[in-house]
mmCIF file of C-alpha atoms in Angstrom:
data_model
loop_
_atom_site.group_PDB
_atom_site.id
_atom_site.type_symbol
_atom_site.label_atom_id
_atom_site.label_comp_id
_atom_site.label_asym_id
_atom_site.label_seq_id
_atom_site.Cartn_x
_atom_site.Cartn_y
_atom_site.Cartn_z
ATOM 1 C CA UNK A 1 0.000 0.000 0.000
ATOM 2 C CA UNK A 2 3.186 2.232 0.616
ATOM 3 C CA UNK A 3 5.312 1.892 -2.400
ATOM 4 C CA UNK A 4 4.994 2.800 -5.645
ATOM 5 C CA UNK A 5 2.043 1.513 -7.826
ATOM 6 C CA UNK A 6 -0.420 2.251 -10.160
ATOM 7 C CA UNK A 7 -1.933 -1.208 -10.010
ATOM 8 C CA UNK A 8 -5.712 -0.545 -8.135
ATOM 9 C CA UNK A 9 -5.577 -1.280 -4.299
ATOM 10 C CA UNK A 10 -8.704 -2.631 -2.697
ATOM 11 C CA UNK A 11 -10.010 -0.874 0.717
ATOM 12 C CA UNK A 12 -11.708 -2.696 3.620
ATOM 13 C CA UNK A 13 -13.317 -0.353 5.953
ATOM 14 C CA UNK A 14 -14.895 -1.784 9.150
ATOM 15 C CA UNK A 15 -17.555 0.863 10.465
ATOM 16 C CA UNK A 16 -18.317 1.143 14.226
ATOM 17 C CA UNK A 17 -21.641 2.915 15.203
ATOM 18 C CA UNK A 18 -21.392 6.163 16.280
ATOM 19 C CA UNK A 19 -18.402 7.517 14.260
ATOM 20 C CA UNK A 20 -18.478 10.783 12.680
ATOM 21 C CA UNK A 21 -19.799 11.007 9.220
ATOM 22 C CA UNK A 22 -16.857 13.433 8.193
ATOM 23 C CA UNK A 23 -14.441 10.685 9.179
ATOM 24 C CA UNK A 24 -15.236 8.188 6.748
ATOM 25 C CA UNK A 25 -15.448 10.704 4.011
ATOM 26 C CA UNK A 26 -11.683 11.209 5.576
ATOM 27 C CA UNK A 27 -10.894 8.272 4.709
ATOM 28 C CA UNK A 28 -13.171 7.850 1.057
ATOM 29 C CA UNK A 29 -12.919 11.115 -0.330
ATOM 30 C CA UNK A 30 -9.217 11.647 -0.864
ATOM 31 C CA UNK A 31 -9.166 8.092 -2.897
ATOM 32 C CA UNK A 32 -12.286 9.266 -4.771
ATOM 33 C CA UNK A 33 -10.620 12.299 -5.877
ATOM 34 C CA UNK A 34 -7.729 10.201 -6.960
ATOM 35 C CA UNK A 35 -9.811 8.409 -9.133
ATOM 36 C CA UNK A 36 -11.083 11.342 -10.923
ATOM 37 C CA UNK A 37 -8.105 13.103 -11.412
ATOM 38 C CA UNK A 38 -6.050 10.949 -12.538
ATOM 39 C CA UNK A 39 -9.302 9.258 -14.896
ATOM 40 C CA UNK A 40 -8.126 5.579 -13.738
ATOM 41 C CA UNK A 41 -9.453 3.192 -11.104
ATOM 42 C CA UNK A 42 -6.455 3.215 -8.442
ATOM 43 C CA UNK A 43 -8.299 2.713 -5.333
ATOM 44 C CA UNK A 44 -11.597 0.821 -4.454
ATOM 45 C CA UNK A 45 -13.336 0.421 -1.359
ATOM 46 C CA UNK A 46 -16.004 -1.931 0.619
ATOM 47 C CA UNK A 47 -17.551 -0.547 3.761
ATOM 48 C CA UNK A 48 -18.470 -3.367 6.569
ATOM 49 C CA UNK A 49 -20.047 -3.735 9.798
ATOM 50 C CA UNK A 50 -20.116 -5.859 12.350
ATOM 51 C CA UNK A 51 -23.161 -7.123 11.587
ATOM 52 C CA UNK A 52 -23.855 -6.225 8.097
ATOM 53 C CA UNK A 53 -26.550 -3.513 8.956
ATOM 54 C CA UNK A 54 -26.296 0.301 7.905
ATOM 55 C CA UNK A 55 -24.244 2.034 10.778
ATOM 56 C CA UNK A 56 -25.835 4.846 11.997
ATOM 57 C CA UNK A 57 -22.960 7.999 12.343
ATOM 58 C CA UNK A 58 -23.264 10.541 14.860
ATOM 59 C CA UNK A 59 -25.397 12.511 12.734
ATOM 60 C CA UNK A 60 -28.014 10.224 12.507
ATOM 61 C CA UNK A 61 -26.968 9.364 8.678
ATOM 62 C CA UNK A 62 -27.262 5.785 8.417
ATOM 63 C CA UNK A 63 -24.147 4.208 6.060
ATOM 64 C CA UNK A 64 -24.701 1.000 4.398
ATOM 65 C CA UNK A 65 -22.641 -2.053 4.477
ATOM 66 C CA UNK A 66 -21.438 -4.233 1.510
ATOM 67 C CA UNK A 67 -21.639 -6.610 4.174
ATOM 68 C CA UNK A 68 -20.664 -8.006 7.370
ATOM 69 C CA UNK A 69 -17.235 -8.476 8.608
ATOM 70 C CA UNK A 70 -15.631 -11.281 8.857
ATOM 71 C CA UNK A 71 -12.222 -12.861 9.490
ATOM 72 C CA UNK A 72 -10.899 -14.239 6.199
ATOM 73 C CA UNK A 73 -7.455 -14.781 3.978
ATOM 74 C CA UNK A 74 -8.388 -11.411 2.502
ATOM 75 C CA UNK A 75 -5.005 -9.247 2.110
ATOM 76 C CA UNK A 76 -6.346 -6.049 1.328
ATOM 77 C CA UNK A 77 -5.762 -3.445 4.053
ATOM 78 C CA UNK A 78 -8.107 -3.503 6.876
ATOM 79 C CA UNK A 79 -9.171 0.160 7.843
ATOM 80 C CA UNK A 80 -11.095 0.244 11.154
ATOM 81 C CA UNK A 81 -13.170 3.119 12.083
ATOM 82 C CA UNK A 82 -14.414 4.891 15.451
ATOM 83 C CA UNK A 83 -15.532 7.574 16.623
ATOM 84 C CA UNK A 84 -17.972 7.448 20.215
ATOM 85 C CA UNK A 85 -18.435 4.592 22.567
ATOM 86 C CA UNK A 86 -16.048 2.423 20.945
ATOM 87 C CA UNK A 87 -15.908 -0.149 23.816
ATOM 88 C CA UNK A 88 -19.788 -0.997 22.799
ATOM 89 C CA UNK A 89 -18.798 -2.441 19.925
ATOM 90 C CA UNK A 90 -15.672 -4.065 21.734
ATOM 91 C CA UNK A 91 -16.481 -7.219 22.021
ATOM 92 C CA UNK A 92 -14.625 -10.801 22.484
ATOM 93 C CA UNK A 93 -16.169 -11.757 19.327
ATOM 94 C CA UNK A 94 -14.753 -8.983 17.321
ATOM 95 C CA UNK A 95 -11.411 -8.756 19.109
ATOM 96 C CA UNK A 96 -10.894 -12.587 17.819
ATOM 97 C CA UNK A 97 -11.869 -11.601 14.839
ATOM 98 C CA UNK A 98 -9.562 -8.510 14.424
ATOM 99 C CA UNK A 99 -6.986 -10.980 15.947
ATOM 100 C CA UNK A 100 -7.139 -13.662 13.199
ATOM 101 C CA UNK A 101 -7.587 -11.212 10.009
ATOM 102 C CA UNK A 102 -4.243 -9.450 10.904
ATOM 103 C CA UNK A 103 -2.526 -12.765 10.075
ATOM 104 C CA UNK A 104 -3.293 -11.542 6.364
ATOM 105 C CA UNK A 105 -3.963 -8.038 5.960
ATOM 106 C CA UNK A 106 -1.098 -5.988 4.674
ATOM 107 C CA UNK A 107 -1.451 -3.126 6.940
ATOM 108 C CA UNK A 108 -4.389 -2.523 9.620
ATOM 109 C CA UNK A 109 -5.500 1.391 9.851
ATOM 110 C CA UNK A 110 -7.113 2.372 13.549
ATOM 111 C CA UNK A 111 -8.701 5.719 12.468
ATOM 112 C CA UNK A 112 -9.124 7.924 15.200
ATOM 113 C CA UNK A 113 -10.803 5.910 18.148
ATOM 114 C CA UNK A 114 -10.268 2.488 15.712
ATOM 115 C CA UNK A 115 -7.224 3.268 17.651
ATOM 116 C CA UNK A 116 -8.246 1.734 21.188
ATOM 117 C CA UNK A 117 -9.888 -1.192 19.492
ATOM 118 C CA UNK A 118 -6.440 -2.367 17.583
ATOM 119 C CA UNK A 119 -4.951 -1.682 21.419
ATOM 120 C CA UNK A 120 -7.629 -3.545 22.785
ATOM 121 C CA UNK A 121 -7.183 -6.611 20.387
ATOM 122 C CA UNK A 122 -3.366 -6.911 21.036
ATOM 123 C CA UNK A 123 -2.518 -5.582 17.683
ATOM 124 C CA UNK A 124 -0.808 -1.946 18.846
ATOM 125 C CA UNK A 125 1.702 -4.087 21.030
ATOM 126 C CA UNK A 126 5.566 -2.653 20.871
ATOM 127 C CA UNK A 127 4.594 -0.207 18.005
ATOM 128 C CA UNK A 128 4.150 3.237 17.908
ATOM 129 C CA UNK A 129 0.691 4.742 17.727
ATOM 130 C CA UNK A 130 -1.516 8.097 18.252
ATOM 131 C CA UNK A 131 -5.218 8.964 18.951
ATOM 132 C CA UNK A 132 -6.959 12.079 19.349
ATOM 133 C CA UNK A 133 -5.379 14.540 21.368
ATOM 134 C CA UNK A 134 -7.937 14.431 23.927
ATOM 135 C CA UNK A 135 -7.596 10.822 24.572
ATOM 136 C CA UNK A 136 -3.669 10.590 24.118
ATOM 137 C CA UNK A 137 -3.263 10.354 28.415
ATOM 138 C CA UNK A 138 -5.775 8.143 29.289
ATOM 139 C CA UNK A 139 -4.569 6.239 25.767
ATOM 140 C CA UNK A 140 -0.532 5.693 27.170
ATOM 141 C CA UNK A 141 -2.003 4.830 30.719
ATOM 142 C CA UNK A 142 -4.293 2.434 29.596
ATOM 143 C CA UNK A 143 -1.695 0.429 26.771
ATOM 144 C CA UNK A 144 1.514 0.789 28.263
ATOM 145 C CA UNK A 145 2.714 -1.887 25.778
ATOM 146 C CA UNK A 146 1.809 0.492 23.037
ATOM 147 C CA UNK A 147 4.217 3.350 22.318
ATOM 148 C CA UNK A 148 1.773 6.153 22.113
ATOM 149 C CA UNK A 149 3.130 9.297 20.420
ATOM 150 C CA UNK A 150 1.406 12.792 20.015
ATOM 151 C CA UNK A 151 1.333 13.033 16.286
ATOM 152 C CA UNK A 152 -0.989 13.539 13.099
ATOM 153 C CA UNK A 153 -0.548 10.100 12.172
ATOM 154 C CA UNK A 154 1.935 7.426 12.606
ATOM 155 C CA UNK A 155 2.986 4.409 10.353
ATOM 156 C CA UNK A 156 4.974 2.105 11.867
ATOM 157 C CA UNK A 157 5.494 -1.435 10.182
ATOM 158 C CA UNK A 158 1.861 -2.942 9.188
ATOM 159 C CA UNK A 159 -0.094 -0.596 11.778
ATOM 160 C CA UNK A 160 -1.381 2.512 11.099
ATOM 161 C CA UNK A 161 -3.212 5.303 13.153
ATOM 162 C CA UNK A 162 -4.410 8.606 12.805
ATOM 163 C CA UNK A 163 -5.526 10.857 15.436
ATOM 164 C CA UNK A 164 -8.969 12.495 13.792
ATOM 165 C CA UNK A 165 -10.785 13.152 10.466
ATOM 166 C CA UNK A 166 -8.184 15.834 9.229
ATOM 167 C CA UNK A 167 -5.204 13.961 10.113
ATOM 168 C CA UNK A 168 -6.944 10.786 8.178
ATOM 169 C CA UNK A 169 -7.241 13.313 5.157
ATOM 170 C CA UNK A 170 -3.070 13.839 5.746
ATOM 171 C CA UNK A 171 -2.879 9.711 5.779
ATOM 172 C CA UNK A 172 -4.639 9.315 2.778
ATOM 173 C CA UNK A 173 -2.621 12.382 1.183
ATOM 174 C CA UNK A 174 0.798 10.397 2.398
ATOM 175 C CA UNK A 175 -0.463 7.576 0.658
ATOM 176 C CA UNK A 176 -1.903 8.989 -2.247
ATOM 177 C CA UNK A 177 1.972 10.644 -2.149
ATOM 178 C CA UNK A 178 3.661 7.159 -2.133
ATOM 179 C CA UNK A 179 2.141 5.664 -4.422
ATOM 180 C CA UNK A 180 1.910 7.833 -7.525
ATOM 181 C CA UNK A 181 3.957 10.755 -6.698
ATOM 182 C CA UNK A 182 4.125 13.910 -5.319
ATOM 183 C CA UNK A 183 2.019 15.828 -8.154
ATOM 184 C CA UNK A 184 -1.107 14.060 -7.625
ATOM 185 C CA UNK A 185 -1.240 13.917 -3.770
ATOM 186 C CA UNK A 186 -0.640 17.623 -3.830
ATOM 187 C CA UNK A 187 -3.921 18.111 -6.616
ATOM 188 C CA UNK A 188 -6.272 15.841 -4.584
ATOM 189 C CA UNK A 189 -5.011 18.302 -1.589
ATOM 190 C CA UNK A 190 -6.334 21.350 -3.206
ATOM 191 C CA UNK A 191 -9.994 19.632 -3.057
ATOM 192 C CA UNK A 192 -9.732 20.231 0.637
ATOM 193 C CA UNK A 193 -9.678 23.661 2.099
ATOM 194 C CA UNK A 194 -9.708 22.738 5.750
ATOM 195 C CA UNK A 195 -7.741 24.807 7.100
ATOM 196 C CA UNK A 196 -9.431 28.022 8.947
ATOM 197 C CA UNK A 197 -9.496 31.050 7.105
ATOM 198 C CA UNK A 198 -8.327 33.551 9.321
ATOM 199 C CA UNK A 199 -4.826 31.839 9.746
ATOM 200 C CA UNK A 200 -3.951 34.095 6.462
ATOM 201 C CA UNK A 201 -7.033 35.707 5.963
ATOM 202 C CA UNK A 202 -9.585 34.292 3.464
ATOM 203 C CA UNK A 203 -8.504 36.485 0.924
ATOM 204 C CA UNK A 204 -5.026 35.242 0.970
ATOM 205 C CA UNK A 205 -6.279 31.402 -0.176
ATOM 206 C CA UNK A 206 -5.413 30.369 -3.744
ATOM 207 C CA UNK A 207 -5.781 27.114 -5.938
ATOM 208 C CA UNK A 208 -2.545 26.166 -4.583
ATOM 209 C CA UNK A 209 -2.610 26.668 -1.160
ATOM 210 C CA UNK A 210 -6.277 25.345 -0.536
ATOM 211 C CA UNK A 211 -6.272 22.214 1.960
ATOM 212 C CA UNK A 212 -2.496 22.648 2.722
ATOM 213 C CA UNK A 213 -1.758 23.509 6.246
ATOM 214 C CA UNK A 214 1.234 26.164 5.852
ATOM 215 C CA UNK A 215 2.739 27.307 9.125
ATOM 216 C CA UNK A 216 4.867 29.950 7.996
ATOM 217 C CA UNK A 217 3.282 32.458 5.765
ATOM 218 C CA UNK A 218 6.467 33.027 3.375
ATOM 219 C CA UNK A 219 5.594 29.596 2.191
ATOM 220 C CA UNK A 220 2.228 30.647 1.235
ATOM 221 C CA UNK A 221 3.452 33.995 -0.737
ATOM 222 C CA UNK A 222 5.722 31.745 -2.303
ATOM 223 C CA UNK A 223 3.552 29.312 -3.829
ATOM 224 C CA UNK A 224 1.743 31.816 -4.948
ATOM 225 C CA UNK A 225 4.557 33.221 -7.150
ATOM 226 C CA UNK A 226 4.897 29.529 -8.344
ATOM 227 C CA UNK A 227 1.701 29.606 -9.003
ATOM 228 C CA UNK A 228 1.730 32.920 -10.653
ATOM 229 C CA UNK A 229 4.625 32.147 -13.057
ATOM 230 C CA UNK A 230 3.767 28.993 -14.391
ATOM 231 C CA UNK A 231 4.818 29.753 -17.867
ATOM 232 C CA UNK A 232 7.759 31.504 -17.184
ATOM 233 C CA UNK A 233 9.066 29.434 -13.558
ATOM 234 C CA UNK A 234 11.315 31.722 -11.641
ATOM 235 C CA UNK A 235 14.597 30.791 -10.445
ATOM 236 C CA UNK A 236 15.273 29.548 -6.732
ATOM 237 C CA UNK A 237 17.169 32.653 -5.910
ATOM 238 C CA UNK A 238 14.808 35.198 -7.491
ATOM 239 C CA UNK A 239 12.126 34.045 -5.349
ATOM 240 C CA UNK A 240 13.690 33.758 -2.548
ATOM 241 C CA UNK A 241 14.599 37.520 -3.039
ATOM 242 C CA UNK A 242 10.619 38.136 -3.743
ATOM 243 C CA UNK A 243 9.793 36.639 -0.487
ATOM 244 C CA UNK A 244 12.818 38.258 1.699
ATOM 245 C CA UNK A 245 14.649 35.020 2.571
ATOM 246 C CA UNK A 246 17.779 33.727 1.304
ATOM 247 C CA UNK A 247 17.519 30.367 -1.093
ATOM 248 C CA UNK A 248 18.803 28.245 1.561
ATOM 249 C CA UNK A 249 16.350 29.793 4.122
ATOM 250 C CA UNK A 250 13.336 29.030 1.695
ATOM 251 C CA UNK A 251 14.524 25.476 1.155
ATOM 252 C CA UNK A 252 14.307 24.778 4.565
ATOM 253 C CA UNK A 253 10.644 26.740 5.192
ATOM 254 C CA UNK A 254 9.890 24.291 2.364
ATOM 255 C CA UNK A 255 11.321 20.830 3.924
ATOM 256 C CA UNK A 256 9.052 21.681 7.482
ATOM 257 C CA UNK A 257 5.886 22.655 5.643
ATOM 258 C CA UNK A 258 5.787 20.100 2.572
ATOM 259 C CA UNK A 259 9.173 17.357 3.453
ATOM 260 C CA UNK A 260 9.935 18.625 -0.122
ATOM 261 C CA UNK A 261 11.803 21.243 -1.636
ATOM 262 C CA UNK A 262 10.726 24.461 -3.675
ATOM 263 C CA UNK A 263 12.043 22.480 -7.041
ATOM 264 C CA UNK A 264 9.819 19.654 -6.468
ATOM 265 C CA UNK A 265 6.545 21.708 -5.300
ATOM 266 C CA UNK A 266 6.973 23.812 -8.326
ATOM 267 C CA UNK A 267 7.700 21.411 -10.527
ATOM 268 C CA UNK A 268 4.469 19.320 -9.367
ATOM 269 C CA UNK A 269 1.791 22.762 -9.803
ATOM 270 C CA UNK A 270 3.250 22.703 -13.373
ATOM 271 C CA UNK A 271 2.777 19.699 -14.425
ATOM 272 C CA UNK A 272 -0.345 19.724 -12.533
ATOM 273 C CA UNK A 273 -1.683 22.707 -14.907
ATOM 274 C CA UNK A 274 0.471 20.419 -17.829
ATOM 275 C CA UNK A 275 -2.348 17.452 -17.242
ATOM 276 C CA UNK A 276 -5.239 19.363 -16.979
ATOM 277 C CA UNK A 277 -4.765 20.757 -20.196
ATOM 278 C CA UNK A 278 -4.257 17.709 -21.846
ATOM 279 C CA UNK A 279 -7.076 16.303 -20.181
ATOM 280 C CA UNK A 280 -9.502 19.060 -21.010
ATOM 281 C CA UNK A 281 -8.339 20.871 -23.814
ATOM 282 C CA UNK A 282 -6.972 20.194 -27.581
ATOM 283 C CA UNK A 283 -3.898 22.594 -27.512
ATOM 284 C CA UNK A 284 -0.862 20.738 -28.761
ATOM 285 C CA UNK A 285 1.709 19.419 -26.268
ATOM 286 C CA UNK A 286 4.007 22.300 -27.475
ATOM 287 C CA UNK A 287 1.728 24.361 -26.762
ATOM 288 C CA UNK A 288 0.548 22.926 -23.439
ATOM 289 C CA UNK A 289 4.890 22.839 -22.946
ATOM 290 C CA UNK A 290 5.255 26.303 -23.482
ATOM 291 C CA UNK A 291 2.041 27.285 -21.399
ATOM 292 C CA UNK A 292 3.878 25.623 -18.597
ATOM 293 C CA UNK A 293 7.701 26.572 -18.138
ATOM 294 C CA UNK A 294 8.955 23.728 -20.856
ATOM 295 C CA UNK A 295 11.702 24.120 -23.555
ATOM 296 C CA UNK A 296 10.180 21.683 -25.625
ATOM 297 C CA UNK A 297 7.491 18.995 -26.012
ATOM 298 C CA UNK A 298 9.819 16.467 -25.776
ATOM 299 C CA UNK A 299 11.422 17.704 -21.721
ATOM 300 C CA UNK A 300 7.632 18.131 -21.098
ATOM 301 C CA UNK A 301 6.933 14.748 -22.282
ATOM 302 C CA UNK A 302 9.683 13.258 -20.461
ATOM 303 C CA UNK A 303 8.996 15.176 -17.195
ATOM 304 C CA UNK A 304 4.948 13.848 -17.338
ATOM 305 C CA UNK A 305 5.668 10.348 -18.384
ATOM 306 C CA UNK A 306 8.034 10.575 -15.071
ATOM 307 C CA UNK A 307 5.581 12.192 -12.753
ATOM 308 C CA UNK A 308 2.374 10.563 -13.947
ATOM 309 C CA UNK A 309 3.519 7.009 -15.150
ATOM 310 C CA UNK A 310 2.201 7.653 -18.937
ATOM 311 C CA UNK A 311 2.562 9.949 -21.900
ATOM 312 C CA UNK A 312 0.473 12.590 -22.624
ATOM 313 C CA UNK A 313 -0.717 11.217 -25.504
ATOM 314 C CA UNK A 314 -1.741 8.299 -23.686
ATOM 315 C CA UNK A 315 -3.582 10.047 -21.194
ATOM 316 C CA UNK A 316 -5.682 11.675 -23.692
ATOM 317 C CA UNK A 317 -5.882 7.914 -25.725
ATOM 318 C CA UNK A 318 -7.116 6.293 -22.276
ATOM 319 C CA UNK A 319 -9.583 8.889 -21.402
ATOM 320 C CA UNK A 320 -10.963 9.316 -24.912
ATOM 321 C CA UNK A 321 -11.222 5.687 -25.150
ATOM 322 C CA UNK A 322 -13.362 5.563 -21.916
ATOM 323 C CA UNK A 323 -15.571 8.768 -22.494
ATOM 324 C CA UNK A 324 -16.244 6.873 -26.232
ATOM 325 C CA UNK A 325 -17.087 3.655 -24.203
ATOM 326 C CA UNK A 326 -19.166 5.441 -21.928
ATOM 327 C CA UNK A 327 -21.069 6.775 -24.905
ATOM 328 C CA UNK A 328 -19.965 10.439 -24.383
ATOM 329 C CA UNK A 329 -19.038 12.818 -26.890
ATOM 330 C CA UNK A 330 -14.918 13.154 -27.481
#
């Protein structure tokens, strides 16, 4: 699930009553807008419950099951979601049944309070793990075989953890990240403007920096340079200058906000803008080069095929080639 791949990976997500509508979107939504950008299948997903019925969320929204969950040879990760009142749902039963499908599953996920029900089941034991902020205390008292940390989310071996629905969105964004690149973790991102406005002020936001949590706001000014010379990319040093920092300085603001450089981010928002011209327009892939900071078709070409595992002119062959099967105009 963590290395690179473009082959689809299946989903299992185990639903406890009571948990927070926004949480499984946390976990859906990302992987749904994956699937539309990119105009490919890479992630699918089947939501159980323990007993097969539509879980009611905390907003009274019931969510319906494909089914209910059972221990099996299945390898597909196992996500496992809770929000409220966990320890209702905690039951020998299911613990033995968490227990046995772990001998399979390639990684098991405990999304926000999914966390105490891994710990409960034995399956947190001598790794590290988080949970809500709130709970984090009572959590390290509680599991004292578990190494409980204070983070966003942790991944350590085949257990994962998150500590609420925003830092799910970051796992699935990590993920997303690992598995086909930088450039299309950081579009999906921009489908998610979480953060609160007046951090910058709402009229600082921009296509770039929408759904990225940026701590320092030098960062923010400079992707929107990036962003605002996308056909004519500035140098490192010239917008460092813009910004008042010195290119090493920016580098590093870079490295603590994204764990990439300025060279990579920029890169990525180019050929972003790159694909969604070839995916909804008919300019030529000169012109779609030259639109976008390229010398030539061909470096563009080469840079794409790197970043997005295809051609350009196989991306528009594969999506014309479904929109024709779908009966759509081309």
């Amino acid at each position: 699930m963590l290395t690179p791949s473009d082959t689809p990976l299946d989903i299992d997500l185990l639903i406890l009553p009571e948990t927070n509508l926004i949480l499984i979107a946390s976990v859906i939504e990302p992987l749904r807008g994956a699937n539309r950008i990119s105009g490919s299948e890479l992630y699918r997903w089947r939501l159980f419950t323990v007993d097969g019925s539509p879980v009611e969320t905390t907003s009274l929204i019931p969510v319906p099951a494909s089914g209910s969950f059972r221990p099996s040879n299945d390898t597909a990760p196992l996500f496992v979601l809770a929000s409220y009142n966990w320890r209702r749902s905690a039951t020998q039963a299911l613990k033995m049944q968490l227990s046995q499908t772990a001998r399979h599953r390639s990684m098991i996920a405990g999304i926000e309070s999914g966390s105490w029900l891994l710990a409960e089941a034995s399956l947190l034991d001598n790794v590290s793990a988080t949970v809500h902020w709130e709970d984090s205390e009572d959590f390290a008292l509680a599991y004292p075989q578990v190494r409980a940390v204070k983070d966003r989310f942790v991944i350590d071996g085949k257990r994962i953890t998150t500590a609420g629905s925003m830092p799910t969105i970051d796992l699935m964004l990590e993920i997303i990240r690992r598995r086909q690149g930088y450039s299309l973790a950081l579009e999906v991102s921009r489908l998610f403007i979480y953060e609160p406005a007046t951090v910058y002020g709402a009229m600082e936001l921009s296509p770039s920096t929408a759904g990225l949590r940026l701590r320092d706001p030098r960062v923010a000014r400079a992707v929107r340079l990036m962003e605002e010379h996308i056909e004519q990319p500035l140098i490192l040093t010239r917008l460092a200058r813009r910004i008042g920092v010195s290119a090493r300085h920016l580098q590093a603001l870079f490295q603590d906000d994204f764990g990439a450089p300025p060279h990579v981010h920029y890169l990525a928002l180019r050929l972003n803008a790159a694909r969604r011209k070839v995916i909804e327009t008919k300019a030529s892939f000169a012109e779609i080069a030259a639109a976008t900071g390229f010398n030539s078709a061909s470096a563009f070409s080469r840079s794409y095929r790197a970043s997005f595992s295809e051609s350009p002119s196989g991306t528009r062959r594969r999506l014309r080639g479904r929109f024709t099967a779908a009966g759509e105009p081309t």
